[in-house]
mmCIF file of C-alpha atoms and ligand atoms in Angstrom:
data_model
loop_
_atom_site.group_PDB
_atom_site.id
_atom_site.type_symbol
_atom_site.label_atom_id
_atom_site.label_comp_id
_atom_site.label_asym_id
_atom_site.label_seq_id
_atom_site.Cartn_x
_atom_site.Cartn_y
_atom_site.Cartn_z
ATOM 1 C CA UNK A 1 0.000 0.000 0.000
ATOM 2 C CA UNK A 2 1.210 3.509 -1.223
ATOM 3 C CA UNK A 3 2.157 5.351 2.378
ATOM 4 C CA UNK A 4 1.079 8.562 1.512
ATOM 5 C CA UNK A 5 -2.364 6.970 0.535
ATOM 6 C CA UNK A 6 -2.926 6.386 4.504
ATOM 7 C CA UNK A 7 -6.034 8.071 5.644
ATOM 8 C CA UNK A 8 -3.817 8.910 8.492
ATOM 9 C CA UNK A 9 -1.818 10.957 6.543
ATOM 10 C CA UNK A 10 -4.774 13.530 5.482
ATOM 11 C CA UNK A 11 -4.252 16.303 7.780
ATOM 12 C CA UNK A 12 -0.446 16.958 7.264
ATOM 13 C CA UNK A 13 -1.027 16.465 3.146
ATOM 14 C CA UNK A 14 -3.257 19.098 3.756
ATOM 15 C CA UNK A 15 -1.563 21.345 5.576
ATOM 16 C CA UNK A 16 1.615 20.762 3.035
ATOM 17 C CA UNK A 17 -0.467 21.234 -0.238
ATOM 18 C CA UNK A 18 -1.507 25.056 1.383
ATOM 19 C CA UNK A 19 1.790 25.390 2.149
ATOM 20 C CA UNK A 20 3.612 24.861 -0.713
ATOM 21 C CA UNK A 21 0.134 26.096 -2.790
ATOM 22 C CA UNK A 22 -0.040 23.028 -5.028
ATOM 23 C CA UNK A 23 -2.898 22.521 -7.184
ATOM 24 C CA UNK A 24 -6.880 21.333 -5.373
ATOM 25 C CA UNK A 25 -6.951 17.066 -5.284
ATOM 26 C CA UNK A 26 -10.028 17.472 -7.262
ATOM 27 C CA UNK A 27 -8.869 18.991 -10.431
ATOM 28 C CA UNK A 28 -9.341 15.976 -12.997
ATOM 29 C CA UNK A 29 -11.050 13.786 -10.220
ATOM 30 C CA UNK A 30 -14.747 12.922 -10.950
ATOM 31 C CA UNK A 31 -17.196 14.459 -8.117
ATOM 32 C CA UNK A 32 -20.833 13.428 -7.979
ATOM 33 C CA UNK A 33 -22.931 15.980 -6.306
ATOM 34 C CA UNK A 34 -26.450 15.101 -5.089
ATOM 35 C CA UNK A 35 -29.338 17.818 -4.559
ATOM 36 C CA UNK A 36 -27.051 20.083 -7.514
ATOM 37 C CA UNK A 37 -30.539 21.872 -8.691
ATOM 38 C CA UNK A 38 -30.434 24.332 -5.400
ATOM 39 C CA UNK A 39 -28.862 25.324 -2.287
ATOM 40 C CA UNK A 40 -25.793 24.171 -0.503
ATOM 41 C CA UNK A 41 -25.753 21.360 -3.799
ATOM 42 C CA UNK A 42 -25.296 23.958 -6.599
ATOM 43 C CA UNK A 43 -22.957 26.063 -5.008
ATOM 44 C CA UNK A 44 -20.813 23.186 -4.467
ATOM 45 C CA UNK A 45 -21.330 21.795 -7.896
ATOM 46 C CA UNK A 46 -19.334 25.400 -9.585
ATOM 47 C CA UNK A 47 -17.409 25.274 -6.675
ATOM 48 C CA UNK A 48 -15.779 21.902 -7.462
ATOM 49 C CA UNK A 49 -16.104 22.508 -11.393
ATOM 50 C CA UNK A 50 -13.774 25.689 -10.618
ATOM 51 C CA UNK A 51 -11.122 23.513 -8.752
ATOM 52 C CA UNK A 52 -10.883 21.740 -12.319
ATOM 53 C CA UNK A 53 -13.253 18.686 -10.798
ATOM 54 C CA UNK A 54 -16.045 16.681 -13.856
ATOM 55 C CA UNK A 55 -19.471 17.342 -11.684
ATOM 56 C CA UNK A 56 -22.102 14.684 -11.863
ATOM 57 C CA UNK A 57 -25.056 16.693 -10.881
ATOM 58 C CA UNK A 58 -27.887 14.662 -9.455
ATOM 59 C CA UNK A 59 -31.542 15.906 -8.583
ATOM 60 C CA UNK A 60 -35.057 15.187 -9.718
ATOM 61 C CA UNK A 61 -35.952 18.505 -11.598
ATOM 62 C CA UNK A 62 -34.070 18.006 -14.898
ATOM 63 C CA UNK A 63 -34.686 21.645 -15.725
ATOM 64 C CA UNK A 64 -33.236 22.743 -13.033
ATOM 65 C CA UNK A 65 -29.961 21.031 -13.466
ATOM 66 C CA UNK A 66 -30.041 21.688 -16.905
ATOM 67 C CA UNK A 67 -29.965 25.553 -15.865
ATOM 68 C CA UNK A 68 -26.797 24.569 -13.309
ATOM 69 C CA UNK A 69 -24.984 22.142 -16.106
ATOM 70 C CA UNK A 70 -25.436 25.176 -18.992
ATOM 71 C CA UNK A 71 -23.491 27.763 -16.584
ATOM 72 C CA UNK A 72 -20.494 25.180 -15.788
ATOM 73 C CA UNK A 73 -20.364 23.759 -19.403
ATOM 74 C CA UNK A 74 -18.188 20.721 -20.491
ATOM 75 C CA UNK A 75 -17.300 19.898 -16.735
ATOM 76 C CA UNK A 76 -20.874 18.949 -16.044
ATOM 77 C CA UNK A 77 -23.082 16.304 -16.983
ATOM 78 C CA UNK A 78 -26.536 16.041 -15.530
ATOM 79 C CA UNK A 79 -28.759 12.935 -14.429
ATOM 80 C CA UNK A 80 -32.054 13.521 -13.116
ATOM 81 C CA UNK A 81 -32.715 11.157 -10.562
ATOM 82 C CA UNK A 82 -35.128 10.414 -7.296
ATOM 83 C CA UNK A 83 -33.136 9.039 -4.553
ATOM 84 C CA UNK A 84 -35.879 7.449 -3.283
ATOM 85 C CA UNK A 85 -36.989 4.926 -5.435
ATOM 86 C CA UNK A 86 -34.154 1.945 -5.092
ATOM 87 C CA UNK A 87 -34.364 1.072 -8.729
ATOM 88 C CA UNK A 88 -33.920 4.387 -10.111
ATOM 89 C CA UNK A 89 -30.719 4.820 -7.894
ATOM 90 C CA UNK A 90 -29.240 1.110 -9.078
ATOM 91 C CA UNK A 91 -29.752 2.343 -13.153
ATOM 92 C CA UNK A 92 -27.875 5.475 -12.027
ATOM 93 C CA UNK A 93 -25.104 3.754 -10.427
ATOM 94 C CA UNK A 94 -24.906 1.308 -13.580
ATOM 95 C CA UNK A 95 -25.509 4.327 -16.406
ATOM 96 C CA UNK A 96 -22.393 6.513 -14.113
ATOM 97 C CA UNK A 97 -20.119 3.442 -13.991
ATOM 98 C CA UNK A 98 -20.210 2.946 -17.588
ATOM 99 C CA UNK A 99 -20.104 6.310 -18.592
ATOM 100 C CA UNK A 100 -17.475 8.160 -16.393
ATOM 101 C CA UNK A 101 -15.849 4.810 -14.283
ATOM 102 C CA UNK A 102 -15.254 4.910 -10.536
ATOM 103 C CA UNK A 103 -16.856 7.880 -8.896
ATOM 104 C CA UNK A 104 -13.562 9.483 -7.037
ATOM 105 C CA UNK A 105 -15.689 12.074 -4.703
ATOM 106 C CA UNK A 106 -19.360 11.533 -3.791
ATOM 107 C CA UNK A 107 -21.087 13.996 -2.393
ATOM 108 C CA UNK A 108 -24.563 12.805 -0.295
ATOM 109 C CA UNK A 109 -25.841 16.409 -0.311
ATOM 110 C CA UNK A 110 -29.575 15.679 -1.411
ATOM 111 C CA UNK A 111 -31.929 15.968 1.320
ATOM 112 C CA UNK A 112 -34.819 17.365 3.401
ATOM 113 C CA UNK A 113 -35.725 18.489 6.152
ATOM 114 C CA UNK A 114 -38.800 18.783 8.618
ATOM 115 C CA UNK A 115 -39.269 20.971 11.602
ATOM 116 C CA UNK A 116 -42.750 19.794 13.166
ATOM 117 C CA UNK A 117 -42.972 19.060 16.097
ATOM 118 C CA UNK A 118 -44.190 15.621 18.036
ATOM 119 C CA UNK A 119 -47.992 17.190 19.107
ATOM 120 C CA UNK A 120 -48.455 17.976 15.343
ATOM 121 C CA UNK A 121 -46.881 14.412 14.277
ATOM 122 C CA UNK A 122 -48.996 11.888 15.324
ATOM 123 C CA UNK A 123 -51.316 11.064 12.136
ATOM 124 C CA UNK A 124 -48.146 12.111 9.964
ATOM 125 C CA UNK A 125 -45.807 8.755 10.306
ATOM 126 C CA UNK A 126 -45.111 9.837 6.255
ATOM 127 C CA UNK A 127 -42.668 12.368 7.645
ATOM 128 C CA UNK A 128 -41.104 9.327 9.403
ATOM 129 C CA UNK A 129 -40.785 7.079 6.520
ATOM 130 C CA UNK A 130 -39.938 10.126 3.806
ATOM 131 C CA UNK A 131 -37.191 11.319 5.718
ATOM 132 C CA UNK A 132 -35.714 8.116 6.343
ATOM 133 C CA UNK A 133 -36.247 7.630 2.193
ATOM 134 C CA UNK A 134 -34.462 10.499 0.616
ATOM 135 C CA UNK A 135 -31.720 11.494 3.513
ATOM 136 C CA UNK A 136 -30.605 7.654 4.886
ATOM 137 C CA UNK A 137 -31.866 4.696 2.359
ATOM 138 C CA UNK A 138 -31.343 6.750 -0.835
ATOM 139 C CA UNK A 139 -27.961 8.044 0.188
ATOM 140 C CA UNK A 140 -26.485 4.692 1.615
ATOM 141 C CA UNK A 141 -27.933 2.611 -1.659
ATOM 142 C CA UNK A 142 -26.164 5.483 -3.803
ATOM 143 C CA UNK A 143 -22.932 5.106 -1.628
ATOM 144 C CA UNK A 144 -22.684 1.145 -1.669
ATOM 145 C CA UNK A 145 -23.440 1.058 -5.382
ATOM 146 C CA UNK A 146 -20.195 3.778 -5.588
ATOM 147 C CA UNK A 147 -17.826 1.993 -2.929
ATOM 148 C CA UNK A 148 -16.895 -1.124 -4.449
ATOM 149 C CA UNK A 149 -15.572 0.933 -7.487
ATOM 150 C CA UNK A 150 -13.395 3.195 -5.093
ATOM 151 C CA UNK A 151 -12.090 0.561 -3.094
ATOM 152 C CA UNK A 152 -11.024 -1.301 -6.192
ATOM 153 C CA UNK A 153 -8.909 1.777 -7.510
ATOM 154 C CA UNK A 154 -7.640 2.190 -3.623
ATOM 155 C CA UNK A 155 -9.185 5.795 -3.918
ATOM 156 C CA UNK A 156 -12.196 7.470 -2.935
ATOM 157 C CA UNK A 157 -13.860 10.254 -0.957
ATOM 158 C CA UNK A 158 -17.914 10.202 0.397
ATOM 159 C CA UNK A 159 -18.740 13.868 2.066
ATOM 160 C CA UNK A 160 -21.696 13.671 3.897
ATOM 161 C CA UNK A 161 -23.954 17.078 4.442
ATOM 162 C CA UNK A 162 -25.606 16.252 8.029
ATOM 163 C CA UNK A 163 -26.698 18.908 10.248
ATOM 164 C CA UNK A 164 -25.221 19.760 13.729
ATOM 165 C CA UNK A 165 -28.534 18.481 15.073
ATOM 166 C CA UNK A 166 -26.891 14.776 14.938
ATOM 167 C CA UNK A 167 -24.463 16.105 18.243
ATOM 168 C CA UNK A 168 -27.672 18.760 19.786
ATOM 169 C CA UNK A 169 -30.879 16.462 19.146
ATOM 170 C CA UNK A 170 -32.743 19.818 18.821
ATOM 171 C CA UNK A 171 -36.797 19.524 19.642
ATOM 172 C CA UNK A 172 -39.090 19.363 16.399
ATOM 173 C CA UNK A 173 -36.699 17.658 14.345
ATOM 174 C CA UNK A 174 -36.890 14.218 15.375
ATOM 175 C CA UNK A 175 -37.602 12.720 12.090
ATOM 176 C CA UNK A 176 -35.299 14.779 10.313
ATOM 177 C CA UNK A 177 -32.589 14.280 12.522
ATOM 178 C CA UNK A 178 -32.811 10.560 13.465
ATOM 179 C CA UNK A 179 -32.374 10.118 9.446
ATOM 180 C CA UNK A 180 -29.323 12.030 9.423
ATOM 181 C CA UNK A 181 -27.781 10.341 12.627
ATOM 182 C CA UNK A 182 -28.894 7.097 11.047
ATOM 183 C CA UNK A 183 -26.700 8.581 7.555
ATOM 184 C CA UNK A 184 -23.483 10.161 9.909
ATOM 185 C CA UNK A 185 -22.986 7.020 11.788
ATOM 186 C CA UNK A 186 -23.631 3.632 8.795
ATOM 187 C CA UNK A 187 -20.840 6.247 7.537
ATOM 188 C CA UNK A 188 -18.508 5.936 10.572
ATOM 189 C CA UNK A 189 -18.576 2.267 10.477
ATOM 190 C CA UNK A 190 -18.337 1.976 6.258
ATOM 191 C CA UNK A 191 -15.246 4.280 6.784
ATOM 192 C CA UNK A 192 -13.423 1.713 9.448
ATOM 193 C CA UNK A 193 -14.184 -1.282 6.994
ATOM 194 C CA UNK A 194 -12.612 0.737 4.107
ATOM 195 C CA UNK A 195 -10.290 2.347 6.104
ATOM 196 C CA UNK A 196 -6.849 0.494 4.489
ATOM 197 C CA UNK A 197 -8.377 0.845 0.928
ATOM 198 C CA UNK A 198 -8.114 4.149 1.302
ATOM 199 C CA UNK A 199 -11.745 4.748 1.143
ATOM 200 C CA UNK A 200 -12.777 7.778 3.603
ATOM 201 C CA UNK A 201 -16.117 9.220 5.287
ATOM 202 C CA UNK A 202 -16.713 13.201 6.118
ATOM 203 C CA UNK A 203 -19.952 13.919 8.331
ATOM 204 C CA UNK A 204 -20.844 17.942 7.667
ATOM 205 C CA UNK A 205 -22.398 18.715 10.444
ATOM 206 C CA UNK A 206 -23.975 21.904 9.451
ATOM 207 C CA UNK A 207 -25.759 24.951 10.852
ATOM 208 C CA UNK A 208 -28.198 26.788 9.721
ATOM 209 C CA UNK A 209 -27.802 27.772 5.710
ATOM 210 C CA UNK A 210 -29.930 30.495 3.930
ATOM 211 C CA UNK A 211 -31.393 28.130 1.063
ATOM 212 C CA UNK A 212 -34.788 27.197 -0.038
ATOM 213 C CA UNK A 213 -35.075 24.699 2.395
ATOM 214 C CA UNK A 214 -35.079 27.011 5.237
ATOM 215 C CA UNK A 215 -37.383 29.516 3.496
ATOM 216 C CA UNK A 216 -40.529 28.472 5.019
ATOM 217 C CA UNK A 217 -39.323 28.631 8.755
ATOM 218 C CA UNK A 218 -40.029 32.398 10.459
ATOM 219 C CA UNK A 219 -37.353 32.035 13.208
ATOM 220 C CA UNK A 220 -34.724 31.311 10.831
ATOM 221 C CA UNK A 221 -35.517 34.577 8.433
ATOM 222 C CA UNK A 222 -31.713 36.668 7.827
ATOM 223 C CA UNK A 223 -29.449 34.087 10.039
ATOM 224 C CA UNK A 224 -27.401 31.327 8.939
ATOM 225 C CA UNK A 225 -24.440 30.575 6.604
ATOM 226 C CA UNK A 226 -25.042 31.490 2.298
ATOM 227 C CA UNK A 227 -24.418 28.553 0.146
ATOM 228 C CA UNK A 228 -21.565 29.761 -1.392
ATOM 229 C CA UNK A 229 -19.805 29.748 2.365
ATOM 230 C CA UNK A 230 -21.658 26.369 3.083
ATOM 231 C CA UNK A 231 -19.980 25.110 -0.566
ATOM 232 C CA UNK A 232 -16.539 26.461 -0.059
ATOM 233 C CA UNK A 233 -16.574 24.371 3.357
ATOM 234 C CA UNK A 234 -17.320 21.081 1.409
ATOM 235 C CA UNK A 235 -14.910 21.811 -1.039
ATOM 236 C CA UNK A 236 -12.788 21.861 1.989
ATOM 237 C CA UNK A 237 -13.430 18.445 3.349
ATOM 238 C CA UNK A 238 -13.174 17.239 -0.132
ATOM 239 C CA UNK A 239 -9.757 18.428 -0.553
ATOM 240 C CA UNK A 240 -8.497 17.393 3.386
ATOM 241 C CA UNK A 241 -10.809 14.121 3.970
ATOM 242 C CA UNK A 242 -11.479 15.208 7.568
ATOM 243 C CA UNK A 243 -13.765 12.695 9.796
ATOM 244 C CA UNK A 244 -15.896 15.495 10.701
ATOM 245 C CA UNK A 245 -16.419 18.915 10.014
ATOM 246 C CA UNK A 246 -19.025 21.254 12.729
ATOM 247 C CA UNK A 247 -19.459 24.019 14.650
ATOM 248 C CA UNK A 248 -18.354 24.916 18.013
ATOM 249 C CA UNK A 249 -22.226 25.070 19.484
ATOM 250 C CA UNK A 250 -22.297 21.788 18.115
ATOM 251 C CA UNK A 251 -19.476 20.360 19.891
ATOM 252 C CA UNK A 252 -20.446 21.900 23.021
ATOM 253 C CA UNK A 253 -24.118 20.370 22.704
ATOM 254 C CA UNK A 254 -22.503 16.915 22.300
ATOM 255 C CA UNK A 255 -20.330 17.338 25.227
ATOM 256 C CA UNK A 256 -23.003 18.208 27.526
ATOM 257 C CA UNK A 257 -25.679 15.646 25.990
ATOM 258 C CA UNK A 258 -23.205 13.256 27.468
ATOM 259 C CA UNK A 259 -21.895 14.468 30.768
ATOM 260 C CA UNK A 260 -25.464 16.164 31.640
ATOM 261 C CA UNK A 261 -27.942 14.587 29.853
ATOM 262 C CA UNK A 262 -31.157 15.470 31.693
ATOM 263 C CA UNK A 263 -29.431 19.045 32.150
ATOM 264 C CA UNK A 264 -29.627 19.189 28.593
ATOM 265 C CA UNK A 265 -33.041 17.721 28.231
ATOM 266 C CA UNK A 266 -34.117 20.306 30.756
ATOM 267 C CA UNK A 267 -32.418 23.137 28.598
ATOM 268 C CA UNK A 268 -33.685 22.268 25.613
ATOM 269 C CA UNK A 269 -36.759 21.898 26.171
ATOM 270 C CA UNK A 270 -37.251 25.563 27.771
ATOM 271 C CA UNK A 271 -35.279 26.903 24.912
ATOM 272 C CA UNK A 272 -38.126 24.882 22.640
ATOM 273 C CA UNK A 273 -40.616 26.990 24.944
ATOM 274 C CA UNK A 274 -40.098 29.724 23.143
ATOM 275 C CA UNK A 275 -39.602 28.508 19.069
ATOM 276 C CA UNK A 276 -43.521 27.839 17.954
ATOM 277 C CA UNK A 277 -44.120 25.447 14.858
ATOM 278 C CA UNK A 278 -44.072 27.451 11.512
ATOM 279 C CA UNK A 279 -47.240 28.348 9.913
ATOM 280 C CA UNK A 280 -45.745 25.273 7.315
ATOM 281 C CA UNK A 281 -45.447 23.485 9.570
ATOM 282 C CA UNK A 282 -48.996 23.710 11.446
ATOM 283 C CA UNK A 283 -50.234 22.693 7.661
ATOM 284 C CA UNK A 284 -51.215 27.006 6.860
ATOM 285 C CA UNK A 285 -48.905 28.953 4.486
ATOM 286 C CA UNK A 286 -48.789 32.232 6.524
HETATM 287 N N1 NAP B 1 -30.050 24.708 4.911
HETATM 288 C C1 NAP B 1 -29.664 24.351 6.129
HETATM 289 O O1 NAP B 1 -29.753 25.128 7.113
HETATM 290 C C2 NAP B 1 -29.065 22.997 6.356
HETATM 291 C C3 NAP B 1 -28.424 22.734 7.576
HETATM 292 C C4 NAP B 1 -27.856 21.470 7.780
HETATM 293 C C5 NAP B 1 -27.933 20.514 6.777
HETATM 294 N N2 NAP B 1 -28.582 20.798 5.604
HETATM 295 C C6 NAP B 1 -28.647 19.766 4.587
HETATM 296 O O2 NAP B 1 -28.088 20.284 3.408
HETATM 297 C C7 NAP B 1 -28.571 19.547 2.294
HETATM 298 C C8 NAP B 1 -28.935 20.503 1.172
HETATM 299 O O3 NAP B 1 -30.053 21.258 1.562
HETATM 300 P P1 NAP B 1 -30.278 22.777 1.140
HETATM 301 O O4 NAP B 1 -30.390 23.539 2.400
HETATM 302 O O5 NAP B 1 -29.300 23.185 0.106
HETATM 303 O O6 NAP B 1 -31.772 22.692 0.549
HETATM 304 P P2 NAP B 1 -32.385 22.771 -0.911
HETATM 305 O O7 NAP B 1 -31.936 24.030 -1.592
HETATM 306 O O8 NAP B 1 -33.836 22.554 -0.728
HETATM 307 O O9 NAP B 1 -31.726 21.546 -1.672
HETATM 308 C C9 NAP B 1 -32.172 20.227 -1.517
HETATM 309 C C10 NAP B 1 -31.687 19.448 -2.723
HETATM 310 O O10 NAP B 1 -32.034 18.078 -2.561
HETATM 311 C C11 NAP B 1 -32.630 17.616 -3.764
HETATM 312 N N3 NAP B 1 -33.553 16.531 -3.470
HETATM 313 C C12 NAP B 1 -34.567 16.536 -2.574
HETATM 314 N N4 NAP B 1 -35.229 15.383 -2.596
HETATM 315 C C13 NAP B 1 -34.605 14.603 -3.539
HETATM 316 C C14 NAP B 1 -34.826 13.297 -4.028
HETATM 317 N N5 NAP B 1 -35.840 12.534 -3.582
HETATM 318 N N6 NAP B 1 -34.006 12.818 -4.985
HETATM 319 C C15 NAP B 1 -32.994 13.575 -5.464
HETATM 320 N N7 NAP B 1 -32.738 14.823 -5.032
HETATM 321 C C16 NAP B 1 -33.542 15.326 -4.084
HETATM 322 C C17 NAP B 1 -33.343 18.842 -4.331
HETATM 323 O O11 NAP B 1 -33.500 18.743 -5.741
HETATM 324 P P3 NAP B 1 -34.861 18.367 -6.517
HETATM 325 O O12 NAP B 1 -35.989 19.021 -5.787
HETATM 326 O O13 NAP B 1 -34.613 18.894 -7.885
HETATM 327 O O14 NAP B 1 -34.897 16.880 -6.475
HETATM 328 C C18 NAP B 1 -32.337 19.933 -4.006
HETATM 329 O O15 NAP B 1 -31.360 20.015 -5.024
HETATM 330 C C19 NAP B 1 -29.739 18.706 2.824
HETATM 331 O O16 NAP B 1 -29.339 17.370 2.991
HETATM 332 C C20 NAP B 1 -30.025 19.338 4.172
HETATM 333 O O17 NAP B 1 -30.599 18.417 5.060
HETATM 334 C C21 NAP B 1 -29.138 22.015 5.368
#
């Protein structure tokens, strides 16, 4: 085994390549984006294409990625695709393989989430099962079609956009989140099996982000992250392979989940006092 192919070895390559200002890993490398048509997907998608990267763009609104495929050109191709239906995601895998070979960087951006809380939840076990659908199952079917491909060249990256929820276990998003904890850790594990084929995990554990996703929630109107700064932090974990990339409230909400958990429980829960469900989500527009 190359040496300097140890994931071990990722933070001090890093640190060397900014050094010495060598070119970005990904220029040549093929990156597969999910959830490209908007958001923290299609800012990542030009970022990557500008680092010299080919960008698979995947989403289900063909037009949209059309739009996002026209302004990066050449180093684009687009394939419309719902993550959630298992057969659709095997063809893609196939079509990908055969068309562009192993899949160097995969990016398991595609997603959704729902802020409602439990009260408002209990004839709606959909949110459940559709969160599970497009932001565990499609993303680990995706992944395991990808993997064998990437450990067979000894090469391969899988970036993971989570939420900081995963380490806080904030009230109202306990579908949403339980999907994406279900997501960051199958990744943990994959990565350890992988680990000497040079095969490596990132779990993004974002923040909020300013994208269409967080539109329709009041209490998050002017705050957060834009895309572009959301992208240029994937690009990031691309190009260094961390484990994890977060934020320091999220760190400090893992920490005390552990060392005080019913301290926590009792703090978030008067902090979720004072956040009402969204006119979304209590099924009104406004
Ligand atoms: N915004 C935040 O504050 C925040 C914070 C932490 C984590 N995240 C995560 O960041 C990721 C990107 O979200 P965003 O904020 O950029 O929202 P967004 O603008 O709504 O983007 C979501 C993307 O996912 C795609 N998508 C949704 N369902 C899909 C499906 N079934 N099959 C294929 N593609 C699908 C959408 O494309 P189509 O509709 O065209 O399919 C869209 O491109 C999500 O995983 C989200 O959970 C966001």
């Amino acid at each position: 085994m190359n040496p300097l192919a140890t994931p071990l070895l990722q933070a001090p390559l890093a640190v060397t390549r900014r050094v010495l200002r060598r070119p970005s890993p990904l220029a040549g490398r093929t990156v597969l984006v999910t959830g490209a048509s908007s958001g923290i997907g299609e800012a990542t998608a030009y970022a990557v294409a500008e680092r010299g990267a080919h960008v698979l763009l995947v989403a289900r609104r063909a037009d949209e990625l059309e739009r996002v495929r026209t302004r990066i050109g050449d180093r684009a191709t687009a394939y419309s695709c719902d993550l959630t239906d298992g057969d659709a995601v095997d063809a893609l895998v196939e079509q990908m393989l055969a068309e562009h070979g192993a899949v160097d960087y995969l990016v398991n951006n595609a997603g959704r989430s729902i802020r409602r809380s439990l009260a408002l939840s209990y004839d709606r076990f959909h949110d459940v099962e559709r969160s599970m659908a497009v932001n565990f199952l499609g993303p680990v079917r995706l992944t395991m079609g990808l993997v064998p491909a990437m450990r067979e060249q000894r090469f391969g990256h899988v970036v993971n956009v989570v939420t900081w929820g995963v380490q806080v276990k904030a009230p109202k998003f306990s579908a949403y989140i339980a999907s994406k904890t279900a997501l960051d850790t199958w990744s943990r594990i994959a990565g350890r099996e992988t680990f000497f084929e040079n095969v490596t995990f990132t779990n993004m554990r974002f923040s909020l982000v300013q994208t269409p996703m967080t539109a329709p929630t009041e209490a998050y109107a002017g705050r957060g992250a834009t895309p572009q700064q959301a992208a240029a932090r994937v690009v990031r974990a691309l190009e260094d392979r961390p484990l994890t990339v977060g934020t320091a409230a999220g760190a400090f909400g893992e920490v005390i989940n552990v060392v005080a958990p019913r301290a926590s429980d009792a703090l978030l829960a008067t902090i979720d006092r004072f956040f009402a469900d969204s006119a979304a989500a209590r099924g009104r527009s406004s």
